[in-house]
mmCIF file with all atom_site columns, C-alpha atoms in Angstrom:
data_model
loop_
_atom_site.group_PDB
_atom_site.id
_atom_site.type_symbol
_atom_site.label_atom_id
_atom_site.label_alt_id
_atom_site.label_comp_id
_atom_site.label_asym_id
_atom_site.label_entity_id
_atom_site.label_seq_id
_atom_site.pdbx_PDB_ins_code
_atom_site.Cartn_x
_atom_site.Cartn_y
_atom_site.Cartn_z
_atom_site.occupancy
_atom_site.B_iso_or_equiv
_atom_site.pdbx_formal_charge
_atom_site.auth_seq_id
_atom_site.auth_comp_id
_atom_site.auth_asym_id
_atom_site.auth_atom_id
_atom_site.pdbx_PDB_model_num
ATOM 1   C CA . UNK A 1 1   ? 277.346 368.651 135.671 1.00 0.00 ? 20  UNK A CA 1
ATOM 2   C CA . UNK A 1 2   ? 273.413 367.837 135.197 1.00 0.00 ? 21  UNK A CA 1
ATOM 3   C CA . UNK A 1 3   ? 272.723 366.938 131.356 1.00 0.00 ? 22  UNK A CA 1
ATOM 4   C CA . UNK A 1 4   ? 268.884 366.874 130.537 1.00 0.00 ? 23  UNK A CA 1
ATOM 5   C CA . UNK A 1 5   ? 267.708 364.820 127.267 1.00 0.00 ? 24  UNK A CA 1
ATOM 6   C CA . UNK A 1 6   ? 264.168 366.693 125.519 1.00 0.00 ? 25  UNK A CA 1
ATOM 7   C CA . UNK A 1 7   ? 262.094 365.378 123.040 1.00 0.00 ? 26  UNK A CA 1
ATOM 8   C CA . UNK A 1 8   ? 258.368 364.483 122.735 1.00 0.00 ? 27  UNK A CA 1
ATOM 9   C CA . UNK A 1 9   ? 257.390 361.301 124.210 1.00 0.00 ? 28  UNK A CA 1
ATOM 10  C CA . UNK A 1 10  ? 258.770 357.869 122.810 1.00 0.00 ? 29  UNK A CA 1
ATOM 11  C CA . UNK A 1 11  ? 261.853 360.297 121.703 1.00 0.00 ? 30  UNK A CA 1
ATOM 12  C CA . UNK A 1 12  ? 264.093 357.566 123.224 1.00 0.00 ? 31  UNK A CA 1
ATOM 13  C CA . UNK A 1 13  ? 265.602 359.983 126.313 1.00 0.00 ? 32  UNK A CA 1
ATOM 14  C CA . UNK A 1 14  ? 265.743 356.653 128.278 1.00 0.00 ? 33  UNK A CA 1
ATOM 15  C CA . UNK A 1 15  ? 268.028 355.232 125.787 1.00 0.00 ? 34  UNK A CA 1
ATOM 16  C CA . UNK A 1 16  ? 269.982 357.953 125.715 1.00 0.00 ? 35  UNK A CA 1
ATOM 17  C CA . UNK A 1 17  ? 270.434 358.441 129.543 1.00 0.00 ? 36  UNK A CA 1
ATOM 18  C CA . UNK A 1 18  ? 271.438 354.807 129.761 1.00 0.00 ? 37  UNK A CA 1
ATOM 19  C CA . UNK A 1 19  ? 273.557 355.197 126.628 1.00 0.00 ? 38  UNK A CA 1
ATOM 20  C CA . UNK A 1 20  ? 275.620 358.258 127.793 1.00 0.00 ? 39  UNK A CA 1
ATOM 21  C CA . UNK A 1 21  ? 275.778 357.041 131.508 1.00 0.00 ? 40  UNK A CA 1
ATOM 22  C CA . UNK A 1 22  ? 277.545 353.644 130.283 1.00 0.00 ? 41  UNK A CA 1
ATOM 23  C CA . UNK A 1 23  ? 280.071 355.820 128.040 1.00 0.00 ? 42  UNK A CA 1
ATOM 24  C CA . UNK A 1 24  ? 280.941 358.385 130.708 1.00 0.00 ? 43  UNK A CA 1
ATOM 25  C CA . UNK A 1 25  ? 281.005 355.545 133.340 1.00 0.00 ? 44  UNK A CA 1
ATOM 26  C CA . UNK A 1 26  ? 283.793 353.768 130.815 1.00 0.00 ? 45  UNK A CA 1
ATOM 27  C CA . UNK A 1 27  ? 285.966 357.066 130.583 1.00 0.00 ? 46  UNK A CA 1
ATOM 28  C CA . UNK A 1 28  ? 286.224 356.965 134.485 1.00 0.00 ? 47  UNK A CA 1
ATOM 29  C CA . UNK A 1 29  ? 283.745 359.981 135.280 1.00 0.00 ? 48  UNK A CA 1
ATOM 30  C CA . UNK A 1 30  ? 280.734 358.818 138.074 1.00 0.00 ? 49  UNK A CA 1
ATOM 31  C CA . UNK A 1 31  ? 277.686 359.085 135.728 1.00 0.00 ? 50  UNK A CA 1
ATOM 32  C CA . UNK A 1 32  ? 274.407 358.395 137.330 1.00 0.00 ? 51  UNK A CA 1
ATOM 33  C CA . UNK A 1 33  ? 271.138 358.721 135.393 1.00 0.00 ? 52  UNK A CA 1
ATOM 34  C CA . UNK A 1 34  ? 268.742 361.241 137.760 1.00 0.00 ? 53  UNK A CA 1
ATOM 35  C CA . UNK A 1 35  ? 265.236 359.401 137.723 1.00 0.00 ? 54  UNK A CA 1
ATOM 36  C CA . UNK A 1 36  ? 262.544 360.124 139.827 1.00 0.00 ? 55  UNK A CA 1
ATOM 37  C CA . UNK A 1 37  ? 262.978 357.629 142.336 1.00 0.00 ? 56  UNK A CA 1
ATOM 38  C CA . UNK A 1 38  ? 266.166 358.315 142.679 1.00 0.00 ? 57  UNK A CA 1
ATOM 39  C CA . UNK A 1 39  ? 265.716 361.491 144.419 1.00 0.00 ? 58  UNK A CA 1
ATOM 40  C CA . UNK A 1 40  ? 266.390 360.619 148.156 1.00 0.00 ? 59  UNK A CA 1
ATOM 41  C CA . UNK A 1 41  ? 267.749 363.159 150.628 1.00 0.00 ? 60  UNK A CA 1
ATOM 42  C CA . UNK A 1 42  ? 268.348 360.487 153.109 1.00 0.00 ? 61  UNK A CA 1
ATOM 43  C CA . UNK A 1 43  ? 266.068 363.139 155.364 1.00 0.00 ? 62  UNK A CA 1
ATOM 44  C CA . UNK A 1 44  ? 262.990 361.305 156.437 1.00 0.00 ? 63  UNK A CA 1
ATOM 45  C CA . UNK A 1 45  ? 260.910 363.957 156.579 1.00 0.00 ? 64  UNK A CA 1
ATOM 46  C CA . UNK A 1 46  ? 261.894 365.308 153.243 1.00 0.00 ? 65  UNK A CA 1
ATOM 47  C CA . UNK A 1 47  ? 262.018 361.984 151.532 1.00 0.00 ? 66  UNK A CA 1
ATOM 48  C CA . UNK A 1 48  ? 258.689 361.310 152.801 1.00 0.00 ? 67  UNK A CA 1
ATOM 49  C CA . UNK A 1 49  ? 257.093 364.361 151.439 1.00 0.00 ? 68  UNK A CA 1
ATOM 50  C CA . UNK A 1 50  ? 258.654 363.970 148.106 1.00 0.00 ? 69  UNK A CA 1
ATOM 51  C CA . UNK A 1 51  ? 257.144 360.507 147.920 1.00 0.00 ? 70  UNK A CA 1
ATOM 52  C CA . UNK A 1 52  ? 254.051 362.062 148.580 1.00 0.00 ? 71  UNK A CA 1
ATOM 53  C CA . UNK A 1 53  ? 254.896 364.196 145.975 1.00 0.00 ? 72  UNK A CA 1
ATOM 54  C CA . UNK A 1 54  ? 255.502 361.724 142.925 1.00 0.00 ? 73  UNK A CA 1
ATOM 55  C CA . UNK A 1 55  ? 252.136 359.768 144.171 1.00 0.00 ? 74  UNK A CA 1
ATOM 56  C CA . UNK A 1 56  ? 250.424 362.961 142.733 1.00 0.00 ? 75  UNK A CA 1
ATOM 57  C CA . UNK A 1 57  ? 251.973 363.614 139.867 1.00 0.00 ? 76  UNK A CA 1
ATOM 58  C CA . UNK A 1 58  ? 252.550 359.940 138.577 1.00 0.00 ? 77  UNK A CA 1
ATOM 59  C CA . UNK A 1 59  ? 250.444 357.566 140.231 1.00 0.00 ? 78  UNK A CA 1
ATOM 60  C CA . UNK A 1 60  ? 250.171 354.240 139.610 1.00 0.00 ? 79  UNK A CA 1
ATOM 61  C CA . UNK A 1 61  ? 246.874 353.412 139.041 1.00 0.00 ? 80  UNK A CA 1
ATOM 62  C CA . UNK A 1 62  ? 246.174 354.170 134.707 1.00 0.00 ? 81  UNK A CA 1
ATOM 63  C CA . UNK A 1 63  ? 245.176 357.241 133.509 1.00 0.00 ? 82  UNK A CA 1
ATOM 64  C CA . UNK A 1 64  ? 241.650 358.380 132.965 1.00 0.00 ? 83  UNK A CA 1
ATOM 65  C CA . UNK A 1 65  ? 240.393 359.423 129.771 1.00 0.00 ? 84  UNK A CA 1
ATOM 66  C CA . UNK A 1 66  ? 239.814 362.968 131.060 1.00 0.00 ? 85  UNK A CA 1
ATOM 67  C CA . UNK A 1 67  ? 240.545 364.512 134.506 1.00 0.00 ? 86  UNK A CA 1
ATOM 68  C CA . UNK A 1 68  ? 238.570 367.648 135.543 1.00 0.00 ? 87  UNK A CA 1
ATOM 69  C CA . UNK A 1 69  ? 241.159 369.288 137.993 1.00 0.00 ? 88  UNK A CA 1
ATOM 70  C CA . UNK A 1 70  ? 242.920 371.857 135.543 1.00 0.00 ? 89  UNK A CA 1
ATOM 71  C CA . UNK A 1 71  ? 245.935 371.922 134.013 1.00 0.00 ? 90  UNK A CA 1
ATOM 72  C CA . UNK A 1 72  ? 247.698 374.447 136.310 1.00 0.00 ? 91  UNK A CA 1
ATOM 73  C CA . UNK A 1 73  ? 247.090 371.937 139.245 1.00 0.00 ? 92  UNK A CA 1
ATOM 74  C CA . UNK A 1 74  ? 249.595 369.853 137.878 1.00 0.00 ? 93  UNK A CA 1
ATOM 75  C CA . UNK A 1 75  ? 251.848 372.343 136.530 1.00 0.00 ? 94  UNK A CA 1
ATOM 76  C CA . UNK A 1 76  ? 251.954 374.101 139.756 1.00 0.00 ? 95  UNK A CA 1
ATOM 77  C CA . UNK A 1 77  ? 253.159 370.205 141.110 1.00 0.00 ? 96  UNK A CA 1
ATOM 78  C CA . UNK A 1 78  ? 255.806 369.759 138.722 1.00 0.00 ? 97  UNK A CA 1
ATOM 79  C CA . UNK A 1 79  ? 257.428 373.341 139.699 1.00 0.00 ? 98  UNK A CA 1
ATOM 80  C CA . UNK A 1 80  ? 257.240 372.029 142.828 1.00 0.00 ? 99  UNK A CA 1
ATOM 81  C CA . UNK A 1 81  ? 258.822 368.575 141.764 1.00 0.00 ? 100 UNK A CA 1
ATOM 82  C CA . UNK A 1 82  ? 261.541 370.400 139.421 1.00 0.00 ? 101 UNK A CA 1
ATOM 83  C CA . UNK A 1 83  ? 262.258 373.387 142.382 1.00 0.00 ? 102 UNK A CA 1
ATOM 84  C CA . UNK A 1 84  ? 262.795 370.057 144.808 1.00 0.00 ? 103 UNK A CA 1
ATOM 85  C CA . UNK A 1 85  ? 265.613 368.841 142.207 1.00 0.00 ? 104 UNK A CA 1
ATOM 86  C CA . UNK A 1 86  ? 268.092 372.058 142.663 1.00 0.00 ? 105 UNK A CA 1
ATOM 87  C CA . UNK A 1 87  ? 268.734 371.622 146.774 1.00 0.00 ? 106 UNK A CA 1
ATOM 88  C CA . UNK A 1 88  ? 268.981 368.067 145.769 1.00 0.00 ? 107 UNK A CA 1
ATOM 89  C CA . UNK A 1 89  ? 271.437 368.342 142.910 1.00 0.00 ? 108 UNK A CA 1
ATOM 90  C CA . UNK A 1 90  ? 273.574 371.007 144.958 1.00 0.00 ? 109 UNK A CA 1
ATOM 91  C CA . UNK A 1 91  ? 273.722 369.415 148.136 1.00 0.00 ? 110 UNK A CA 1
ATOM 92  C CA . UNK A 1 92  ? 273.522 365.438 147.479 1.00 0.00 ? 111 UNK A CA 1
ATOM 93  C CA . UNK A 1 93  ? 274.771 364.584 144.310 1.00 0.00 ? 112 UNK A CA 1
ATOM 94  C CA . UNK A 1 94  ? 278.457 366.277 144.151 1.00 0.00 ? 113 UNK A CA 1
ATOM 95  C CA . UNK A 1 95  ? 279.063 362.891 146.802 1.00 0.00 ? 114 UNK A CA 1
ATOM 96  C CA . UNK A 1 96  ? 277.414 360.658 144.217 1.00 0.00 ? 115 UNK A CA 1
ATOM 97  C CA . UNK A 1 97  ? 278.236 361.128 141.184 1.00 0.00 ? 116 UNK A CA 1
ATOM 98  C CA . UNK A 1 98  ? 280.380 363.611 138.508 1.00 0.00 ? 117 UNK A CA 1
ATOM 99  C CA . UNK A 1 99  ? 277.767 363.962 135.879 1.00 0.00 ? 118 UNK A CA 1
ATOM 100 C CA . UNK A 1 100 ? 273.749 363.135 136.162 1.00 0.00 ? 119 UNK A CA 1
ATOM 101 C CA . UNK A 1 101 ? 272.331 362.708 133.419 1.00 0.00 ? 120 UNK A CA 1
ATOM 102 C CA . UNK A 1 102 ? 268.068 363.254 133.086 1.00 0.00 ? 121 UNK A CA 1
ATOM 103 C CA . UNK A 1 103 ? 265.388 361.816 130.673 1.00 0.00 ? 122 UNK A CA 1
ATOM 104 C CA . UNK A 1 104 ? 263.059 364.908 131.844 1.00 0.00 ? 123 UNK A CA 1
ATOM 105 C CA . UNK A 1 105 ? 263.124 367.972 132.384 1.00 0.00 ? 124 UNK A CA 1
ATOM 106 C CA . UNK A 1 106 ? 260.881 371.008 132.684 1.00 0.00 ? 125 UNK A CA 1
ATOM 107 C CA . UNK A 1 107 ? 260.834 372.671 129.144 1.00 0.00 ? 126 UNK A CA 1
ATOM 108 C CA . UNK A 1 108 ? 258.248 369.781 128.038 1.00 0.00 ? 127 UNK A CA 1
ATOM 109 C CA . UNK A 1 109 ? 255.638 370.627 130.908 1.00 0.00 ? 128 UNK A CA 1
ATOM 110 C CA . UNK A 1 110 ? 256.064 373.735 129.352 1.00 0.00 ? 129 UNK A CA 1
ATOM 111 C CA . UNK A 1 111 ? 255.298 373.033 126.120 1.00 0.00 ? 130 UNK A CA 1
ATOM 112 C CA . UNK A 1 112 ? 252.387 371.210 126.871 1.00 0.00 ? 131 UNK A CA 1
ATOM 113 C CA . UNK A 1 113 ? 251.185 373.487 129.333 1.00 0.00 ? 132 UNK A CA 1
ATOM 114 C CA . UNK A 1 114 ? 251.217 376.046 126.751 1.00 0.00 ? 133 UNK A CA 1
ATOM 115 C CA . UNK A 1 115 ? 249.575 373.725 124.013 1.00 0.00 ? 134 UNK A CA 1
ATOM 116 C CA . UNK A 1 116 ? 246.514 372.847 126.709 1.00 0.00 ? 135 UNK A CA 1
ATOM 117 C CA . UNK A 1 117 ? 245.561 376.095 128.015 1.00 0.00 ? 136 UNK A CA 1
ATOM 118 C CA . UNK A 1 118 ? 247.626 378.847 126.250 1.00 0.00 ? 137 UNK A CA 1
ATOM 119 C CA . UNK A 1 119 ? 249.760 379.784 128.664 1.00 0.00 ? 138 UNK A CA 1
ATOM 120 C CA . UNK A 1 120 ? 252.681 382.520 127.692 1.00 0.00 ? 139 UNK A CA 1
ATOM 121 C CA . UNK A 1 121 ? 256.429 380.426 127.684 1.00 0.00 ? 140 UNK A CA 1
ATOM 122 C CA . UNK A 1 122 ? 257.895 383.279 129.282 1.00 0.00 ? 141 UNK A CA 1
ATOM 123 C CA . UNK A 1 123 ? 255.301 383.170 131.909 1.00 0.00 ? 142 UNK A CA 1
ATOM 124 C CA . UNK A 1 124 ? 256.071 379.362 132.553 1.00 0.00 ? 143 UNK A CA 1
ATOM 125 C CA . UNK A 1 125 ? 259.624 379.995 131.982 1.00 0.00 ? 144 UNK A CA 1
ATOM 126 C CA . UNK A 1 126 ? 259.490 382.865 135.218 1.00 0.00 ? 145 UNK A CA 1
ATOM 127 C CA . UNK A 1 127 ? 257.333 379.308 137.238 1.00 0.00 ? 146 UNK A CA 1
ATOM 128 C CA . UNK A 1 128 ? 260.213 377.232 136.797 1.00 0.00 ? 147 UNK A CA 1
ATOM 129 C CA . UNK A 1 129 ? 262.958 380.008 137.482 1.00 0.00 ? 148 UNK A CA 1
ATOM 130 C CA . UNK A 1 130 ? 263.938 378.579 140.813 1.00 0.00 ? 149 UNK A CA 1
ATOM 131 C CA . UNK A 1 131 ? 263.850 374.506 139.306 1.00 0.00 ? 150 UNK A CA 1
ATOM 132 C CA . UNK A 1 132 ? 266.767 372.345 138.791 1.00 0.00 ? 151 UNK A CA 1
ATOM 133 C CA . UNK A 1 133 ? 268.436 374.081 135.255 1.00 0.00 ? 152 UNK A CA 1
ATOM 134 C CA . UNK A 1 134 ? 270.918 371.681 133.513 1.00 0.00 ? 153 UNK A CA 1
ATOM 135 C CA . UNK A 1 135 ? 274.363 372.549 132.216 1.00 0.00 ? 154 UNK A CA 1
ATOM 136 C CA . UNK A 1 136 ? 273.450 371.292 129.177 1.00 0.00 ? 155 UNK A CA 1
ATOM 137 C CA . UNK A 1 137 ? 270.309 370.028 127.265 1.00 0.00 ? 156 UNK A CA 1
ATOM 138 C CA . UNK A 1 138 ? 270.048 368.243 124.099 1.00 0.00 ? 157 UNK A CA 1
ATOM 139 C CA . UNK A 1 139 ? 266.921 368.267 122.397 1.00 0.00 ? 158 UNK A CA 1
ATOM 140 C CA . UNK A 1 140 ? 266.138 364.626 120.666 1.00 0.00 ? 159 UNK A CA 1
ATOM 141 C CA . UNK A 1 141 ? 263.784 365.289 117.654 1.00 0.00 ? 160 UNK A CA 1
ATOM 142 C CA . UNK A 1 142 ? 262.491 362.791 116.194 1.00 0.00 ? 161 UNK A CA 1
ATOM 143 C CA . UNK A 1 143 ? 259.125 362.263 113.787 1.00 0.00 ? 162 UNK A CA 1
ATOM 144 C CA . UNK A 1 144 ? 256.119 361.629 116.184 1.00 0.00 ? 163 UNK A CA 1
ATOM 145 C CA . UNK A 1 145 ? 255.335 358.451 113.697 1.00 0.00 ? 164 UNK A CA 1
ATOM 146 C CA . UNK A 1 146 ? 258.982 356.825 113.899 1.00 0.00 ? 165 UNK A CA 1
ATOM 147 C CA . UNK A 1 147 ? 258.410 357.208 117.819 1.00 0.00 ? 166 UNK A CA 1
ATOM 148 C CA . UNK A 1 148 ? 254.853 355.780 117.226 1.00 0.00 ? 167 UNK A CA 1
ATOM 149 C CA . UNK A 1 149 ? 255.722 353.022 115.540 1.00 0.00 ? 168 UNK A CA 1
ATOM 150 C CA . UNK A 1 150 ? 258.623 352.352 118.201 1.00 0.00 ? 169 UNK A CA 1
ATOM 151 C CA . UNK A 1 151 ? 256.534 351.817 120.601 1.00 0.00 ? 170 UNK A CA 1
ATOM 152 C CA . UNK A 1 152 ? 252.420 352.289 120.583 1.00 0.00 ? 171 UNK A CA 1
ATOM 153 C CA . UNK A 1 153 ? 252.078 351.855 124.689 1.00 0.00 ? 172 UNK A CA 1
ATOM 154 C CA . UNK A 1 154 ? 251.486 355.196 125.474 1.00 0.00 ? 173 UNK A CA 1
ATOM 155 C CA . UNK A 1 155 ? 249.318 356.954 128.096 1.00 0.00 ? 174 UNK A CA 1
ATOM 156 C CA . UNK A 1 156 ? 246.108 358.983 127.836 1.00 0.00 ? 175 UNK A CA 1
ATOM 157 C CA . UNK A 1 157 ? 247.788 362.270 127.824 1.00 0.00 ? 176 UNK A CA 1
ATOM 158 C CA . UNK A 1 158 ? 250.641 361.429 125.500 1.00 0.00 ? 177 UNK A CA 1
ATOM 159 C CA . UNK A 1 159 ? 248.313 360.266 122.950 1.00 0.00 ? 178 UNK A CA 1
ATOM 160 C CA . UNK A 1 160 ? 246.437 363.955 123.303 1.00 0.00 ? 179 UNK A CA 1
ATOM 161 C CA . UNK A 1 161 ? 243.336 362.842 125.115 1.00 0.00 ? 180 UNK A CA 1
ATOM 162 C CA . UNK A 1 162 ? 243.423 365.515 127.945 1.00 0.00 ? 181 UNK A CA 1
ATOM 163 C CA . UNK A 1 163 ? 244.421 367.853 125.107 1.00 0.00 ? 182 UNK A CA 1
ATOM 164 C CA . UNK A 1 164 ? 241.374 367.733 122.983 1.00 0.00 ? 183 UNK A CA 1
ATOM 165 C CA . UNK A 1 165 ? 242.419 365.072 120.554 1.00 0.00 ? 184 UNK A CA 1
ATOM 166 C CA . UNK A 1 166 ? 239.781 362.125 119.791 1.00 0.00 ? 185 UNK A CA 1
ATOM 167 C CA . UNK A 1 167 ? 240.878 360.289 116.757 1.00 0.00 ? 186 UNK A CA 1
ATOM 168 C CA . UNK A 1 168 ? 242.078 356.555 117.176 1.00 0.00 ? 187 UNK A CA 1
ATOM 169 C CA . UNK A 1 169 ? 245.363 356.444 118.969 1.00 0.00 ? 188 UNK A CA 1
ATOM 170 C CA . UNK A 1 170 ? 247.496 356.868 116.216 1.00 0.00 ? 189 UNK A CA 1
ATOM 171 C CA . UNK A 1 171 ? 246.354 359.588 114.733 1.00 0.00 ? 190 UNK A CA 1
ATOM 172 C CA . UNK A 1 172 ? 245.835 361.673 117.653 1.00 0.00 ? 191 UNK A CA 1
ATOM 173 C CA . UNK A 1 173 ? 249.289 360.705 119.070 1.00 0.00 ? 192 UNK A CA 1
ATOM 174 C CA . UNK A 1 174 ? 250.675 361.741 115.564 1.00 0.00 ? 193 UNK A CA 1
ATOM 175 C CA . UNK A 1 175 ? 248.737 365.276 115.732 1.00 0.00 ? 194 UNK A CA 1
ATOM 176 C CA . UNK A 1 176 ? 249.033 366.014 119.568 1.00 0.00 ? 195 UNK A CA 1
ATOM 177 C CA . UNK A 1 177 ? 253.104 365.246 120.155 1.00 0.00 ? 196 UNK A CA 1
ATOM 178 C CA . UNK A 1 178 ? 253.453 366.816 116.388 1.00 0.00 ? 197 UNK A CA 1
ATOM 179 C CA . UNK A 1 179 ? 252.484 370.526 118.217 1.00 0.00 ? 198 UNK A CA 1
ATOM 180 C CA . UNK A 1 180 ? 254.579 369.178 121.594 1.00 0.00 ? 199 UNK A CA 1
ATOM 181 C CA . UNK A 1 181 ? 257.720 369.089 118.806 1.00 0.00 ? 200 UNK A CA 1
ATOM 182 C CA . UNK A 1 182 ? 256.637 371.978 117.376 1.00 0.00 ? 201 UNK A CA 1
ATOM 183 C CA . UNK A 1 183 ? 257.182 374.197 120.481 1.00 0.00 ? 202 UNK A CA 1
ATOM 184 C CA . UNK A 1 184 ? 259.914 372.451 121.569 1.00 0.00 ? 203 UNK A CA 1
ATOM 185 C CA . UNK A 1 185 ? 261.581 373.024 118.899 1.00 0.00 ? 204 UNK A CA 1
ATOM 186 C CA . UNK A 1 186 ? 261.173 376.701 118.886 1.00 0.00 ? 205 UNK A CA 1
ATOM 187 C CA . UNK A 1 187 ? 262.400 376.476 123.126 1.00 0.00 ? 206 UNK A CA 1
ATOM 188 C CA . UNK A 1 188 ? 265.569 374.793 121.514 1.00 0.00 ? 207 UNK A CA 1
ATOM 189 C CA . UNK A 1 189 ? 266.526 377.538 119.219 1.00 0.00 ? 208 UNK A CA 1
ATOM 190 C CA . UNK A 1 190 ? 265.699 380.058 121.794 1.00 0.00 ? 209 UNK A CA 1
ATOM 191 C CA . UNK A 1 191 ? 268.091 378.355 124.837 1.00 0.00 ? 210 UNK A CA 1
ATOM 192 C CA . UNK A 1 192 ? 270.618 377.300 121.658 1.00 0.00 ? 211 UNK A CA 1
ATOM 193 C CA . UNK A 1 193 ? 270.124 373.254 122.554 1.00 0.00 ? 212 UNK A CA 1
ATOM 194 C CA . UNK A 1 194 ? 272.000 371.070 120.601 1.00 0.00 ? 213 UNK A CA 1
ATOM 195 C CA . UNK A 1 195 ? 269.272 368.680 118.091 1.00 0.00 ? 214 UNK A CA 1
ATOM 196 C CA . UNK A 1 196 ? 269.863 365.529 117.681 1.00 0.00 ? 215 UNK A CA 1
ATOM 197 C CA . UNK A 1 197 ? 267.985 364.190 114.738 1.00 0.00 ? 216 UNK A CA 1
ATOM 198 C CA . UNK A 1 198 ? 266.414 360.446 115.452 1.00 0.00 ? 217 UNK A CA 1
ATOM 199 C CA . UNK A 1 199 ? 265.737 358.454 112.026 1.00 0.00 ? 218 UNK A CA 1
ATOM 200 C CA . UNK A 1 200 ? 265.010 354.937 111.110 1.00 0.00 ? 219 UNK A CA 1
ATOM 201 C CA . UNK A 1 201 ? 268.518 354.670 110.039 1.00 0.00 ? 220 UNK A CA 1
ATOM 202 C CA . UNK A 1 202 ? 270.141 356.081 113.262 1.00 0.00 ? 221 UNK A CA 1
ATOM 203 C CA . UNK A 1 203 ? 271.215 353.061 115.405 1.00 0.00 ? 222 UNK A CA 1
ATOM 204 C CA . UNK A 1 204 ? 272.016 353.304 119.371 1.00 0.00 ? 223 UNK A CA 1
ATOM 205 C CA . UNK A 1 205 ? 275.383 352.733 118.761 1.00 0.00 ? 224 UNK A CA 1
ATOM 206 C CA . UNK A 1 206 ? 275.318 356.038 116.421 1.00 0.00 ? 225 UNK A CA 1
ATOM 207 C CA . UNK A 1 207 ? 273.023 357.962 118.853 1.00 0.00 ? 226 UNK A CA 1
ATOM 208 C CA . UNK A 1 208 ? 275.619 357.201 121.826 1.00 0.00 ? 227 UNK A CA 1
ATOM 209 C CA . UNK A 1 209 ? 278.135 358.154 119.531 1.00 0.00 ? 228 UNK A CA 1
ATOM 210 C CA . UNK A 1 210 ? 276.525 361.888 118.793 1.00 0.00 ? 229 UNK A CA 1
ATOM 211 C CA . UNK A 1 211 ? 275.667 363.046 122.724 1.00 0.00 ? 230 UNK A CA 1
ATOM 212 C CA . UNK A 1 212 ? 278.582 361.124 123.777 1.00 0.00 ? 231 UNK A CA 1
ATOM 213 C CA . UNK A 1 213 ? 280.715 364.149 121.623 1.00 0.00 ? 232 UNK A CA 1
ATOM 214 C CA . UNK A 1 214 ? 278.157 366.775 123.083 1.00 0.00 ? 233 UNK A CA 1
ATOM 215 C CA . UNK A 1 215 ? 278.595 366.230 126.752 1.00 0.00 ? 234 UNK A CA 1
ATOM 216 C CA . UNK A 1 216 ? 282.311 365.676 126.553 1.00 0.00 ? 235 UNK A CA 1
ATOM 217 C CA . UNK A 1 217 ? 282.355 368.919 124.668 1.00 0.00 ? 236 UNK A CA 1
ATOM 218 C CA . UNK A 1 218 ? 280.039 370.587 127.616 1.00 0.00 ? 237 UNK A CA 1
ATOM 219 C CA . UNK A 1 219 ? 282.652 368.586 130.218 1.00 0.00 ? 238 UNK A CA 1
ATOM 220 C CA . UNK A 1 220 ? 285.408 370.270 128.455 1.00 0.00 ? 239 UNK A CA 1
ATOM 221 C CA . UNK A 1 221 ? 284.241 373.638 129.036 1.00 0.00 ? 240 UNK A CA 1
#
């Protein structure tokens, strides 16, 4: 089973993939979280091009302010990056592991792709038809402020930059993942996600509690 965690960024999916990894792990099922750099085919040539591959889309150098290339030239690498996942996750993880669990998936590429240069979700939705699609995602929405506050270390385009938006950090980061929600939220009601609310008041041990009861539930199926 692949479970996929949504949200904007600084919606805690990393928290939650470690979270519900440990708690599947401790009822006896092999849970692996299913990062990037976890992807390995054990094929040299593959793994080598899929290296080459992750240096595009997330390289380590920091981002600019503004990149010129358009927004399709990375969307059309993240298709490629998410298609790459489904061979992978039907040929090399049913040895590794019962349940992966994601902090990514493709629905937020979408959303911003369609936020940057108005591209149709269906349309995006048709780019990604032959990606990786999980059994089950769970969309964790959360205030773009409470994830601001959480932690204020966030990249050029999470803050909005390549997106248009030029007020200090906090503001823009506020306005920019505010329309990221926005559309994810509508994606969620469309695919029937279950929403986890994140508060202030929520603690990890409560969050593990609530997708703990939502994957067992999918497992149970």
């Amino acid at each position: 089973m692949i479970i996929a965690f949504e949200g904007i960024d600084g919606a805690g999916k990393s928290l939650a993939c470690r979270l519900l990894c440990e708690r599947l792990a401790a009822r006896g099922l092999r849970a692996q979280q299913l990062t990037r750099d976890s992807v390995v085919f054990g094929e040299p040539f593959t793994d080598q091009r899929l290296q080459q591959l992750r240096t595009l889309i997330w390289p380590a150098e920091p981002e600019p302010e503004h990149d010129p290339l358009d927004a399709q030239f990375y969307l059309f690498l993240l298709a490629a990056w998410f298609s790459a996942l489904r061979p992978y996750a039907a040929d090399v993880l049913p040895e590794r592991c019962d349940v992966a669990v994601m902090d990514r998936s493709y629905f937020r590429v979408m959303a911003k792709a369609h936020l940057r240069i108005g591209l149709d979700l269906p349309w995006l939705q048709s780019l990604f038809a032959d990606a990786l699609q999980p059994d089950l995602v769970i969309l964790l929405d959360i205030d773009p402020a409470l994830a601001w506050q959480r932690r204020s270390d966030f990249r050029s385009t999470e803050i909005g930059r390549w997106d248009g938006f030029a007020a200090d950090p906090a503001q823009s980061f506020c306005g920019y993942q505010g329309s990221v929600r926005s559309v994810l939220t509508t994606i969620a009601a469309q695919q029937r996600w279950p929403v986890v609310l994140q508060t202030a008041a929520l603690s990890p041990s409560q969050l593990g509690d609530a997708i703990e009861a939502l994957a067992l539930a999918a497992l149970a199926k």
